[in-house]
Amino acid sequence: MCRVIGIGDNVCDKYINQGRMFPGGQAMNFAVYCNKLGMKAAYIGVFGSDRVAAHNITVMKELGIDITRCRQIDGENGFALVDVIAGERSFIGSNKGGVLRKHPIELNPADLEYLSGFDWIHTSNNSYFDAQLYKLKDLNVPVSYDFSTSYTDEDRIHNVAPFVDMALLSCSGMESFMDTDNFSLLTQKDTVKFVTGSLADCERALEVMKQFQLIGRCHLYFSPVFGSIDPADIVEFMKENHLNGVNLQIQMHKVIWDPDRRGV
């Protein structure tokens, strides 16, 4: 069984428009997703001492994800404030990682020995872990890094790139900068995902699929922006347009927890 670990941030996204809170964080999400896919997943991070931290810890234990190497510091756990504005998810504020920001993870020899037993390590730009990446190099374990929207930060790229094997980017609103010639290079091993917040986005995605003859050439996904569009509406759109070769991808961490549970 593949063993994977996320190192870095854990937060709760507090949706103002819903009055609900959803566990998350790039590194913790990675561990949760992999766990749901049947992998042996673990997480190293820093928890605070508030209700957000207590809820995240409880959820990870319930899922059977190993958090034995995590730290816990007295103080506020990381959180983000989210709203849906004009149909688009908008991050309107955060506490910048909470206790993690002032108490970042520093890997010790016991941590490194533990990490050497994994098949994959994942971290991110919000994990306050960049200064520790060099310690992973001698483990011979592949490392992925989620740059999110900080891919234009040249200093970060310079400091991070030498120590990672896979980089992930979030390029929302960048359609005009797309090099559409690359579509001709796609094969059945490749994947194109369309993140959609409205039916208008779905229509535009379908135009792109048809224009560049993507259906049948590669894997295709619709991924709804949580809180902006009902996934059922995307399914109806797919049915109406006979998109049998297109898949629907859900943000699992937004639905695997019961929204009515305390702390969510």
PDB file of N, CA, C and O in Angstrom, residues 26-96:
ATOM      1  N   GLN A  26      -4.138  22.966   2.733  1.00  0.00           N
ATOM      2  CA  GLN A  26      -3.579  22.205   1.618  1.00  0.00           C
ATOM      3  C   GLN A  26      -2.927  20.894   2.052  1.00  0.00           C
ATOM      4  O   GLN A  26      -3.161  19.841   1.450  1.00  0.00           O
ATOM      5  N   ALA A  27      -2.115  20.953   3.096  1.00  0.00           N
ATOM      6  CA  ALA A  27      -1.389  19.751   3.521  1.00  0.00           C
ATOM      7  C   ALA A  27      -2.327  18.730   4.156  1.00  0.00           C
ATOM      8  O   ALA A  27      -2.231  17.520   3.896  1.00  0.00           O
ATOM      9  N   MET A  28      -3.251  19.212   4.996  1.00  0.00           N
ATOM     10  CA  MET A  28      -4.180  18.286   5.635  1.00  0.00           C
ATOM     11  C   MET A  28      -5.143  17.695   4.609  1.00  0.00           C
ATOM     12  O   MET A  28      -5.476  16.501   4.664  1.00  0.00           O
ATOM     13  N   ASN A  29      -5.617  18.518   3.661  1.00  0.00           N
ATOM     14  CA  ASN A  29      -6.496  18.006   2.612  1.00  0.00           C
ATOM     15  C   ASN A  29      -5.830  16.879   1.835  1.00  0.00           C
ATOM     16  O   ASN A  29      -6.476  15.883   1.478  1.00  0.00           O
ATOM     17  N   PHE A  30      -4.556  17.041   1.545  1.00  0.00           N
ATOM     18  CA  PHE A  30      -3.824  16.010   0.809  1.00  0.00           C
ATOM     19  C   PHE A  30      -3.916  14.670   1.543  1.00  0.00           C
ATOM     20  O   PHE A  30      -4.212  13.623   0.934  1.00  0.00           O
ATOM     21  N   ALA A  31      -3.669  14.698   2.840  1.00  0.00           N
ATOM     22  CA  ALA A  31      -3.723  13.466   3.620  1.00  0.00           C
ATOM     23  C   ALA A  31      -5.127  12.873   3.614  1.00  0.00           C
ATOM     24  O   ALA A  31      -5.298  11.653   3.482  1.00  0.00           O
ATOM     25  N   VAL A  32      -6.144  13.725   3.742  1.00  0.00           N
ATOM     26  CA  VAL A  32      -7.531  13.248   3.774  1.00  0.00           C
ATOM     27  C   VAL A  32      -7.918  12.628   2.432  1.00  0.00           C
ATOM     28  O   VAL A  32      -8.504  11.541   2.378  1.00  0.00           O
ATOM     29  N   TYR A  33      -7.601  13.335   1.329  1.00  0.00           N
ATOM     30  CA  TYR A  33      -7.943  12.807   0.004  1.00  0.00           C
ATOM     31  C   TYR A  33      -7.303  11.445  -0.228  1.00  0.00           C
ATOM     32  O   TYR A  33      -7.941  10.500  -0.711  1.00  0.00           O
ATOM     33  N   CYS A  34      -6.009  11.339   0.100  1.00  0.00           N
ATOM     34  CA  CYS A  34      -5.305  10.086  -0.132  1.00  0.00           C
ATOM     35  C   CYS A  34      -5.866   8.967   0.738  1.00  0.00           C
ATOM     36  O   CYS A  34      -5.969   7.812   0.305  1.00  0.00           O
ATOM     37  N   ASN A  35      -6.231   9.307   1.964  1.00  0.00           N
ATOM     38  CA  ASN A  35      -6.871   8.339   2.842  1.00  0.00           C
ATOM     39  C   ASN A  35      -8.162   7.821   2.224  1.00  0.00           C
ATOM     40  O   ASN A  35      -8.435   6.613   2.237  1.00  0.00           O
ATOM     41  N   LYS A  36      -8.960   8.720   1.657  1.00  0.00           N
ATOM     42  CA  LYS A  36     -10.222   8.327   1.038  1.00  0.00           C
ATOM     43  C   LYS A  36     -10.009   7.464  -0.205  1.00  0.00           C
ATOM     44  O   LYS A  36     -10.884   6.684  -0.596  1.00  0.00           O
ATOM     45  N   LEU A  37      -8.831   7.606  -0.823  1.00  0.00           N
ATOM     46  CA  LEU A  37      -8.513   6.808  -2.008  1.00  0.00           C
ATOM     47  C   LEU A  37      -7.875   5.468  -1.649  1.00  0.00           C
ATOM     48  O   LEU A  37      -7.460   4.723  -2.533  1.00  0.00           O
ATOM     49  N   GLY A  38      -7.785   5.176  -0.358  1.00  0.00           N
ATOM     50  CA  GLY A  38      -7.288   3.883   0.072  1.00  0.00           C
ATOM     51  C   GLY A  38      -5.812   3.826   0.380  1.00  0.00           C
ATOM     52  O   GLY A  38      -5.277   2.735   0.623  1.00  0.00           O
ATOM     53  N   MET A  39      -5.141   4.970   0.375  1.00  0.00           N
ATOM     54  CA  MET A  39      -3.717   4.990   0.705  1.00  0.00           C
ATOM     55  C   MET A  39      -3.523   5.088   2.224  1.00  0.00           C
ATOM     56  O   MET A  39      -4.417   5.482   2.959  1.00  0.00           O
ATOM     57  N   LYS A  40      -2.333   4.727   2.664  1.00  0.00           N
ATOM     58  CA  LYS A  40      -1.962   4.886   4.070  1.00  0.00           C
ATOM     59  C   LYS A  40      -1.455   6.310   4.236  1.00  0.00           C
ATOM     60  O   LYS A  40      -0.361   6.654   3.774  1.00  0.00           O
ATOM     61  N   ALA A  41      -2.260   7.168   4.878  1.00  0.00           N
ATOM     62  CA  ALA A  41      -1.951   8.598   4.915  1.00  0.00           C
ATOM     63  C   ALA A  41      -1.603   9.062   6.322  1.00  0.00           C
ATOM     64  O   ALA A  41      -2.127   8.549   7.318  1.00  0.00           O
ATOM     65  N   ALA A  42      -0.734  10.064   6.365  1.00  0.00           N
ATOM     66  CA  ALA A  42      -0.338  10.674   7.631  1.00  0.00           C
ATOM     67  C   ALA A  42      -0.224  12.183   7.444  1.00  0.00           C
ATOM     68  O   ALA A  42      -0.236  12.686   6.315  1.00  0.00           O
ATOM     69  N   TYR A  43      -0.108  12.882   8.541  1.00  0.00           N
ATOM     70  CA  TYR A  43      -0.025  14.346   8.494  1.00  0.00           C
ATOM     71  C   TYR A  43       0.875  14.836   9.624  1.00  0.00           C
ATOM     72  O   TYR A  43       0.791  14.351  10.765  1.00  0.00           O
ATOM     73  N   ILE A  44       1.745  15.785   9.297  1.00  0.00           N
ATOM     74  CA  ILE A  44       2.542  16.501  10.302  1.00  0.00           C
ATOM     75  C   ILE A  44       2.198  17.973  10.205  1.00  0.00           C
ATOM     76  O   ILE A  44       2.309  18.575   9.128  1.00  0.00           O
ATOM     77  N   GLY A  45       1.763  18.555  11.311  1.00  0.00           N
ATOM     78  CA  GLY A  45       1.432  19.969  11.330  1.00  0.00           C
ATOM     79  C   GLY A  45       1.438  20.490  12.748  1.00  0.00           C
ATOM     80  O   GLY A  45       1.881  19.813  13.683  1.00  0.00           O
ATOM     81  N   VAL A  46       0.930  21.706  12.888  1.00  0.00           N
ATOM     82  CA  VAL A  46       0.859  22.345  14.198  1.00  0.00           C
ATOM     83  C   VAL A  46      -0.591  22.713  14.488  1.00  0.00           C
ATOM     84  O   VAL A  46      -1.196  23.490  13.745  1.00  0.00           O
ATOM     85  N   PHE A  47      -1.135  22.151  15.560  1.00  0.00           N
ATOM     86  CA  PHE A  47      -2.490  22.469  15.981  1.00  0.00           C
ATOM     87  C   PHE A  47      -2.458  23.518  17.089  1.00  0.00           C
ATOM     88  O   PHE A  47      -1.523  23.557  17.892  1.00  0.00           O
ATOM     89  N   GLY A  48      -3.502  24.341  17.122  1.00  0.00           N
ATOM     90  CA  GLY A  48      -3.663  25.274  18.221  1.00  0.00           C
ATOM     91  C   GLY A  48      -4.368  24.601  19.388  1.00  0.00           C
ATOM     92  O   GLY A  48      -4.402  23.366  19.494  1.00  0.00           O
ATOM     93  N   SER A  49      -4.979  25.430  20.253  1.00  0.00           N
ATOM     94  CA  SER A  49      -5.640  24.888  21.440  1.00  0.00           C
ATOM     95  C   SER A  49      -7.117  25.273  21.494  1.00  0.00           C
ATOM     96  O   SER A  49      -7.751  25.128  22.537  1.00  0.00           O
ATOM     97  N   ASP A  50      -7.669  25.760  20.385  1.00  0.00           N
ATOM     98  CA  ASP A  50      -9.056  26.219  20.377  1.00  0.00           C
ATOM     99  C   ASP A  50      -9.986  25.147  19.810  1.00  0.00           C
ATOM    100  O   ASP A  50      -9.575  24.015  19.540  1.00  0.00           O
ATOM    101  N   ARG A  51     -11.268  25.506  19.610  1.00  0.00           N
ATOM    102  CA  ARG A  51     -12.258  24.548  19.128  1.00  0.00           C
ATOM    103  C   ARG A  51     -11.961  24.099  17.697  1.00  0.00           C
ATOM    104  O   ARG A  51     -12.243  22.961  17.328  1.00  0.00           O
ATOM    105  N   VAL A  52     -11.395  24.999  16.886  1.00  0.00           N
ATOM    106  CA  VAL A  52     -11.032  24.625  15.523  1.00  0.00           C
ATOM    107  C   VAL A  52      -9.999  23.498  15.548  1.00  0.00           C
ATOM    108  O   VAL A  52     -10.129  22.490  14.849  1.00  0.00           O
ATOM    109  N   ALA A  53      -8.977  23.681  16.371  1.00  0.00           N
ATOM    110  CA  ALA A  53      -7.940  22.660  16.487  1.00  0.00           C
ATOM    111  C   ALA A  53      -8.518  21.344  17.004  1.00  0.00           C
ATOM    112  O   ALA A  53      -8.214  20.263  16.474  1.00  0.00           O
ATOM    113  N   ALA A  54      -9.350  21.435  18.031  1.00  0.00           N
ATOM    114  CA  ALA A  54      -9.935  20.223  18.613  1.00  0.00           C
ATOM    115  C   ALA A  54     -10.764  19.467  17.574  1.00  0.00           C
ATOM    116  O   ALA A  54     -10.723  18.230  17.505  1.00  0.00           O
ATOM    117  N   HIS A  55     -11.492  20.207  16.757  1.00  0.00           N
ATOM    118  CA  HIS A  55     -12.316  19.555  15.735  1.00  0.00           C
ATOM    119  C   HIS A  55     -11.444  18.891  14.678  1.00  0.00           C
ATOM    120  O   HIS A  55     -11.695  17.740  14.293  1.00  0.00           O
ATOM    121  N   ASN A  56     -10.413  19.595  14.208  1.00  0.00           N
ATOM    122  CA  ASN A  56      -9.538  19.013  13.199  1.00  0.00           C
ATOM    123  C   ASN A  56      -8.835  17.757  13.710  1.00  0.00           C
ATOM    124  O   ASN A  56      -8.702  16.763  12.989  1.00  0.00           O
ATOM    125  N   ILE A  57      -8.400  17.796  14.956  1.00  0.00           N
ATOM    126  CA  ILE A  57      -7.747  16.627  15.545  1.00  0.00           C
ATOM    127  C   ILE A  57      -8.717  15.451  15.618  1.00  0.00           C
ATOM    128  O   ILE A  57      -8.375  14.311  15.261  1.00  0.00           O
ATOM    129  N   THR A  58      -9.937  15.729  16.058  1.00  0.00           N
ATOM    130  CA  THR A  58     -10.949  14.675  16.171  1.00  0.00           C
ATOM    131  C   THR A  58     -11.242  14.040  14.819  1.00  0.00           C
ATOM    132  O   THR A  58     -11.312  12.811  14.685  1.00  0.00           O
ATOM    133  N   VAL A  59     -11.388  14.885  13.799  1.00  0.00           N
ATOM    134  CA  VAL A  59     -11.690  14.375  12.461  1.00  0.00           C
ATOM    135  C   VAL A  59     -10.559  13.503  11.939  1.00  0.00           C
ATOM    136  O   VAL A  59     -10.795  12.420  11.385  1.00  0.00           O
ATOM    137  N   MET A  60      -9.320  13.946  12.122  1.00  0.00           N
ATOM    138  CA  MET A  60      -8.192  13.162  11.620  1.00  0.00           C
ATOM    139  C   MET A  60      -8.107  11.804  12.312  1.00  0.00           C
ATOM    140  O   MET A  60      -7.817  10.776  11.679  1.00  0.00           O
ATOM    141  N   LYS A  61      -8.373  11.797  13.600  1.00  0.00           N
ATOM    142  CA  LYS A  61      -8.350  10.526  14.324  1.00  0.00           C
ATOM    143  C   LYS A  61      -9.479   9.620  13.858  1.00  0.00           C
ATOM    144  O   LYS A  61      -9.289   8.408  13.715  1.00  0.00           O
ATOM    145  N   GLU A  62     -10.672  10.192  13.642  1.00  0.00           N
ATOM    146  CA  GLU A  62     -11.797   9.395  13.177  1.00  0.00           C
ATOM    147  C   GLU A  62     -11.521   8.773  11.809  1.00  0.00           C
ATOM    148  O   GLU A  62     -11.972   7.656  11.523  1.00  0.00           O
ATOM    149  N   LEU A  63     -10.765   9.476  10.971  1.00  0.00           N
ATOM    150  CA  LEU A  63     -10.441   8.975   9.640  1.00  0.00           C
ATOM    151  C   LEU A  63      -9.289   7.969   9.666  1.00  0.00           C
ATOM    152  O   LEU A  63      -8.990   7.342   8.650  1.00  0.00           O
ATOM    153  N   GLY A  64      -8.630   7.860  10.808  1.00  0.00           N
ATOM    154  CA  GLY A  64      -7.524   6.916  10.913  1.00  0.00           C
ATOM    155  C   GLY A  64      -6.231   7.433  10.310  1.00  0.00           C
ATOM    156  O   GLY A  64      -5.362   6.645   9.918  1.00  0.00           O
ATOM    157  N   ILE A  65      -6.078   8.736  10.232  1.00  0.00           N
ATOM    158  CA  ILE A  65      -4.862   9.350   9.679  1.00  0.00           C
ATOM    159  C   ILE A  65      -3.867   9.581  10.809  1.00  0.00           C
ATOM    160  O   ILE A  65      -4.210  10.158  11.848  1.00  0.00           O
ATOM    161  N   ASP A  66      -2.648   9.138  10.611  1.00  0.00           N
ATOM    162  CA  ASP A  66      -1.622   9.224  11.651  1.00  0.00           C
ATOM    163  C   ASP A  66      -1.201  10.684  11.864  1.00  0.00           C
ATOM    164  O   ASP A  66      -0.684  11.334  10.950  1.00  0.00           O
ATOM    165  N   ILE A  67      -1.409  11.201  13.074  1.00  0.00           N
ATOM    166  CA  ILE A  67      -0.986  12.570  13.411  1.00  0.00           C
ATOM    167  C   ILE A  67      -0.040  12.564  14.614  1.00  0.00           C
ATOM    168  O   ILE A  67       0.102  13.571  15.307  1.00  0.00           O
ATOM    169  N   THR A  68       0.611  11.424  14.836  1.00  0.00           N
ATOM    170  CA  THR A  68       1.437  11.283  16.038  1.00  0.00           C
ATOM    171  C   THR A  68       2.658  12.190  16.044  1.00  0.00           C
ATOM    172  O   THR A  68       3.223  12.453  17.115  1.00  0.00           O
ATOM    173  N   ARG A  69       3.078  12.657  14.864  1.00  0.00           N
ATOM    174  CA  ARG A  69       4.253  13.549  14.820  1.00  0.00           C
ATOM    175  C   ARG A  69       3.850  15.022  14.811  1.00  0.00           C
ATOM    176  O   ARG A  69       4.715  15.893  14.662  1.00  0.00           O
ATOM    177  N   CYS A  70       2.571  15.311  15.003  1.00  0.00           N
ATOM    178  CA  CYS A  70       2.119  16.708  15.018  1.00  0.00           C
ATOM    179  C   CYS A  70       2.520  17.400  16.322  1.00  0.00           C
ATOM    180  O   CYS A  70       2.739  16.759  17.349  1.00  0.00           O
ATOM    181  N   ARG A  71       2.575  18.730  16.274  1.00  0.00           N
ATOM    182  CA  ARG A  71       2.815  19.545  17.445  1.00  0.00           C
ATOM    183  C   ARG A  71       1.508  20.246  17.824  1.00  0.00           C
ATOM    184  O   ARG A  71       0.653  20.461  16.978  1.00  0.00           O
ATOM    185  N   GLN A  72       1.377  20.602  19.097  1.00  0.00           N
ATOM    186  CA  GLN A  72       0.234  21.394  19.536  1.00  0.00           C
ATOM    187  C   GLN A  72       0.733  22.538  20.406  1.00  0.00           C
ATOM    188  O   GLN A  72       1.478  22.331  21.357  1.00  0.00           O
ATOM    189  N   ILE A  73       0.320  23.755  20.021  1.00  0.00           N
ATOM    190  CA  ILE A  73       0.771  24.975  20.685  1.00  0.00           C
ATOM    191  C   ILE A  73      -0.439  25.717  21.227  1.00  0.00           C
ATOM    192  O   ILE A  73      -1.482  25.787  20.572  1.00  0.00           O
ATOM    193  N   ASP A  74      -0.312  26.289  22.404  1.00  0.00           N
ATOM    194  CA  ASP A  74      -1.402  27.082  22.976  1.00  0.00           C
ATOM    195  C   ASP A  74      -1.644  28.314  22.107  1.00  0.00           C
ATOM    196  O   ASP A  74      -0.725  29.092  21.853  1.00  0.00           O
ATOM    197  N   GLY A  75      -2.850  28.459  21.620  1.00  0.00           N
ATOM    198  CA  GLY A  75      -3.181  29.602  20.767  1.00  0.00           C
ATOM    199  C   GLY A  75      -4.211  29.248  19.713  1.00  0.00           C
ATOM    200  O   GLY A  75      -4.795  28.156  19.720  1.00  0.00           O
ATOM    201  N   GLU A  76      -4.398  30.153  18.793  1.00  0.00           N
ATOM    202  CA  GLU A  76      -5.450  30.049  17.780  1.00  0.00           C
ATOM    203  C   GLU A  76      -5.003  29.198  16.600  1.00  0.00           C
ATOM    204  O   GLU A  76      -3.954  29.435  16.012  1.00  0.00           O
ATOM    205  N   ASN A  77      -5.816  28.222  16.256  1.00  0.00           N
ATOM    206  CA  ASN A  77      -5.544  27.409  15.068  1.00  0.00           C
ATOM    207  C   ASN A  77      -5.772  28.244  13.810  1.00  0.00           C
ATOM    208  O   ASN A  77      -6.477  29.254  13.826  1.00  0.00           O
ATOM    209  N   GLY A  78      -5.208  27.812  12.715  1.00  0.00           N
ATOM    210  CA  GLY A  78      -5.398  28.521  11.454  1.00  0.00           C
ATOM    211  C   GLY A  78      -6.843  28.491  10.981  1.00  0.00           C
ATOM    212  O   GLY A  78      -7.548  27.504  11.168  1.00  0.00           O
ATOM    213  N   PHE A  79      -7.286  29.592  10.374  1.00  0.00           N
ATOM    214  CA  PHE A  79      -8.610  29.638   9.760  1.00  0.00           C
ATOM    215  C   PHE A  79      -8.605  30.667   8.641  1.00  0.00           C
ATOM    216  O   PHE A  79      -7.739  31.543   8.562  1.00  0.00           O
ATOM    217  N   ALA A  80      -9.584  30.541   7.743  1.00  0.00           N
ATOM    218  CA  ALA A  80      -9.779  31.506   6.662  1.00  0.00           C
ATOM    219  C   ALA A  80     -11.247  31.909   6.622  1.00  0.00           C
ATOM    220  O   ALA A  80     -12.129  31.089   6.881  1.00  0.00           O
ATOM    221  N   LEU A  81     -11.506  33.167   6.312  1.00  0.00           N
ATOM    222  CA  LEU A  81     -12.872  33.665   6.139  1.00  0.00           C
ATOM    223  C   LEU A  81     -13.199  33.654   4.652  1.00  0.00           C
ATOM    224  O   LEU A  81     -12.444  34.190   3.836  1.00  0.00           O
ATOM    225  N   VAL A  82     -14.320  33.027   4.305  1.00  0.00           N
ATOM    226  CA  VAL A  82     -14.692  32.856   2.908  1.00  0.00           C
ATOM    227  C   VAL A  82     -16.118  33.367   2.700  1.00  0.00           C
ATOM    228  O   VAL A  82     -16.984  33.193   3.550  1.00  0.00           O
ATOM    229  N   ASP A  83     -16.335  34.007   1.565  1.00  0.00           N
ATOM    230  CA  ASP A  83     -17.677  34.441   1.189  1.00  0.00           C
ATOM    231  C   ASP A  83     -17.873  34.127  -0.293  1.00  0.00           C
ATOM    232  O   ASP A  83     -16.902  33.885  -1.019  1.00  0.00           O
ATOM    233  N   VAL A  84     -19.113  34.100  -0.723  1.00  0.00           N
ATOM    234  CA  VAL A  84     -19.421  33.919  -2.136  1.00  0.00           C
ATOM    235  C   VAL A  84     -19.949  35.255  -2.651  1.00  0.00           C
ATOM    236  O   VAL A  84     -21.007  35.722  -2.232  1.00  0.00           O
ATOM    237  N   ILE A  85     -19.178  35.874  -3.552  1.00  0.00           N
ATOM    238  CA  ILE A  85     -19.495  37.202  -4.073  1.00  0.00           C
ATOM    239  C   ILE A  85     -19.673  37.104  -5.580  1.00  0.00           C
ATOM    240  O   ILE A  85     -18.771  36.659  -6.287  1.00  0.00           O
ATOM    241  N   ALA A  86     -20.842  37.525  -6.048  1.00  0.00           N
ATOM    242  CA  ALA A  86     -21.162  37.458  -7.479  1.00  0.00           C
ATOM    243  C   ALA A  86     -20.936  36.051  -8.029  1.00  0.00           C
ATOM    244  O   ALA A  86     -20.426  35.875  -9.141  1.00  0.00           O
ATOM    245  N   GLY A  87     -21.283  35.057  -7.220  1.00  0.00           N
ATOM    246  CA  GLY A  87     -21.164  33.674  -7.667  1.00  0.00           C
ATOM    247  C   GLY A  87     -19.775  33.086  -7.593  1.00  0.00           C
ATOM    248  O   GLY A  87     -19.580  31.933  -7.973  1.00  0.00           O
ATOM    249  N   GLU A  88     -18.808  33.837  -7.083  1.00  0.00           N
ATOM    250  CA  GLU A  88     -17.438  33.351  -7.005  1.00  0.00           C
ATOM    251  C   GLU A  88     -16.993  33.238  -5.556  1.00  0.00           C
ATOM    252  O   GLU A  88     -17.249  34.128  -4.740  1.00  0.00           O
ATOM    253  N   ARG A  89     -16.325  32.145  -5.237  1.00  0.00           N
ATOM    254  CA  ARG A  89     -15.754  31.984  -3.901  1.00  0.00           C
ATOM    255  C   ARG A  89     -14.640  33.001  -3.713  1.00  0.00           C
ATOM    256  O   ARG A  89     -13.746  33.114  -4.545  1.00  0.00           O
ATOM    257  N   SER A  90     -14.679  33.731  -2.604  1.00  0.00           N
ATOM    258  CA  SER A  90     -13.681  34.764  -2.335  1.00  0.00           C
ATOM    259  C   SER A  90     -13.137  34.607  -0.927  1.00  0.00           C
ATOM    260  O   SER A  90     -13.898  34.534   0.043  1.00  0.00           O
ATOM    261  N   PHE A  91     -11.811  34.537  -0.819  1.00  0.00           N
ATOM    262  CA  PHE A  91     -11.168  34.528   0.490  1.00  0.00           C
ATOM    263  C   PHE A  91     -10.985  35.978   0.931  1.00  0.00           C
ATOM    264  O   PHE A  91     -10.287  36.754   0.286  1.00  0.00           O
ATOM    265  N   ILE A  92     -11.633  36.336   2.041  1.00  0.00           N
ATOM    266  CA  ILE A  92     -11.647  37.742   2.446  1.00  0.00           C
ATOM    267  C   ILE A  92     -10.789  38.023   3.674  1.00  0.00           C
ATOM    268  O   ILE A  92     -10.693  39.168   4.110  1.00  0.00           O
ATOM    269  N   GLY A  93     -10.174  37.014   4.222  1.00  0.00           N
ATOM    270  CA  GLY A  93      -9.304  37.237   5.366  1.00  0.00           C
ATOM    271  C   GLY A  93      -8.901  35.930   6.018  1.00  0.00           C
ATOM    272  O   GLY A  93      -9.485  34.884   5.749  1.00  0.00           O
ATOM    273  N   SER A  94      -7.872  35.995   6.861  1.00  0.00           N
ATOM    274  CA  SER A  94      -7.427  34.811   7.595  1.00  0.00           C
ATOM    275  C   SER A  94      -6.539  35.263   8.745  1.00  0.00           C
ATOM    276  O   SER A  94      -6.201  36.443   8.866  1.00  0.00           O
ATOM    277  N   ASN A  95      -6.154  34.318   9.579  1.00  0.00           N
ATOM    278  CA  ASN A  95      -5.190  34.615  10.643  1.00  0.00           C
ATOM    279  C   ASN A  95      -3.794  34.131  10.264  1.00  0.00           C
ATOM    280  O   ASN A  95      -2.953  33.895  11.130  1.00  0.00           O
ATOM    281  N   LYS A  96      -3.584  33.965   8.961  1.00  0.00           N
ATOM    282  CA  LYS A  96      -2.256  33.627   8.416  1.00  0.00           C
ATOM    283  C   LYS A  96      -1.664  32.366   9.026  1.00  0.00           C
ATOM    284  O   LYS A  96      -0.470  32.291   9.319  1.00  0.00           O
TER     285      LYS A  96
END
